[in-house]
Amino acid sequence: MNPTSLKAASVATVMSALCCTTAYAADQIKVGFLSTLSGPGGALGADIRDGFELAIKHSGGKLGGLPVELTVRDDQMSPDVGRQETQRLLKRDKVDVMTGTVFSNVLLPVLPSILANDTVYLSANTGPADYAGAKCNKNFYVVSWQNEDLPAAMGKYVTGRGHKKVFLIGANYPGGRESLTGFKRFYKGALADERYVKMGQLDFSAELAQLRASGADAVFFFLPGGMGGAFLKQMAGVGLNKTLSIYTPGFSGDQDTIKGVGASMTGLLNASQWSTDLDNAANRRFVADFKKLHGRIPTMYAAQGYDAGMLLDGAVRDVKGNIEDKDALRRALRAANFQSVRGSFKFNTNQYPIQSFYMRQVGPNAQGQLDNKIVGTIMKDYSDPFAVSCRMN
């Protein structure tokens, strides 16, 4: 499927050619895919979409045996646009399930109306703290991570690296603030400074001057989408990549950033729950077929979109297509009866994953392409700190 034509279209419909059998209660499943498909974060939403569509392809063009109507909308990284498109998906398109949103500043404003409509939402990326604890909800499932998780893993790793002072920089939105909080939750050392920048900012000359003057010998940053690539290129441009140790979650160490930054990323350490070299059958198939279909190495965003699709496929299969029985569908989703590309997968009580986190390092793969390789495990079977406040059974 041509990504360019998908980006230009407001709606993409994927229908199977065969009708379901009479054993299934529903004729089809309608999935609303709302994501950022344009602007600096557009590549992230496109990767989640491509991963989700590959899951449908691997499920025989269906989800759990049901034909799929997939409606794709671009939120343009705008809460207002997100609200408008959400209402269209819920009220006009009457979708059964929603997924796809990249950024928490879009998801948080639209999620209350989705949950109030008793619609299941599968988060293939952001995992806000708001719904990880006391506000956990039966219709909200996070297939990726809690926003603090990857930064917390990096904070734990950096603690043992012997740095004198670490400079923190993050995007000033919920996901960015939670990310720096996560780093500080496990980092046991001195901080040089902590700075927040506007979402979408691409000029970091002022921040790099502050970083140089701070006396830091390391920097940890969370700058999603094109922001991270711009930051790394500008660090290299002034030589700070040679004098400072650079750490980031996997978001800014992945293929979307590698493509834009290039060879100066070699050696970059980044934390993730997934990597192309995780050795399990589901991941090998996913990576190989994604490369074949799209001509590029998949990102963690694509892997998360794929897992969201396979989770839904397994749940619909387990309820034998009876998606109108929402309690049964929710139980089946929580059981997570599918093969994840990250290996073992299970939900915590708050319906956020319990999972392991790895240290990845950017370097050439066997084909000479820059990719990530796992160089160690930071945390095993980690549970986010908010789950203890969730009262769901």
Coordinates of C-alpha atoms in Angstrom, one line a residue, residues 7 44 51 69 74 89 108 111 121 161 165-166 171 201 205 246 285 295 306 331 353 366 371 377 391:
K7 CA -1.3 10.2 3.8
L44 CA 5.6 8.1 13.6
G51 CA 2.5 -2.0 11.5
E69 CA -13.2 -1.7 7.9
D74 CA -5.0 12.5 10.6
L89 CA -15.3 8.1 14.1
L108 CA -5.7 13.0 26.7
L111 CA -9.9 9.9 25.5
Y121 CA -9.2 2.1 22.9
R161 CA 28.1 5.2 34.1
K165 CA 26.4 15.8 36.0
V166 CA 23.6 15.1 33.5
A171 CA 9.4 18.6 25.0
Q201 CA 10.8 23.2 18.1
S205 CA 21.0 26.8 19.5
I246 CA 24.2 11.2 24.8
R285 CA 8.4 -12.7 10.6
G295 CA 11.5 -1.3 1.7
Y306 CA 1.7 -4.5 14.8
R331 CA -11.7 -10.0 29.0
P353 CA 2.2 -4.0 30.0
A366 CA 24.9 -7.5 8.7
D371 CA 20.3 -0.3 12.9
T377 CA 18.9 -6.0 29.6
R391 CA -8.6 -0.9 41.4

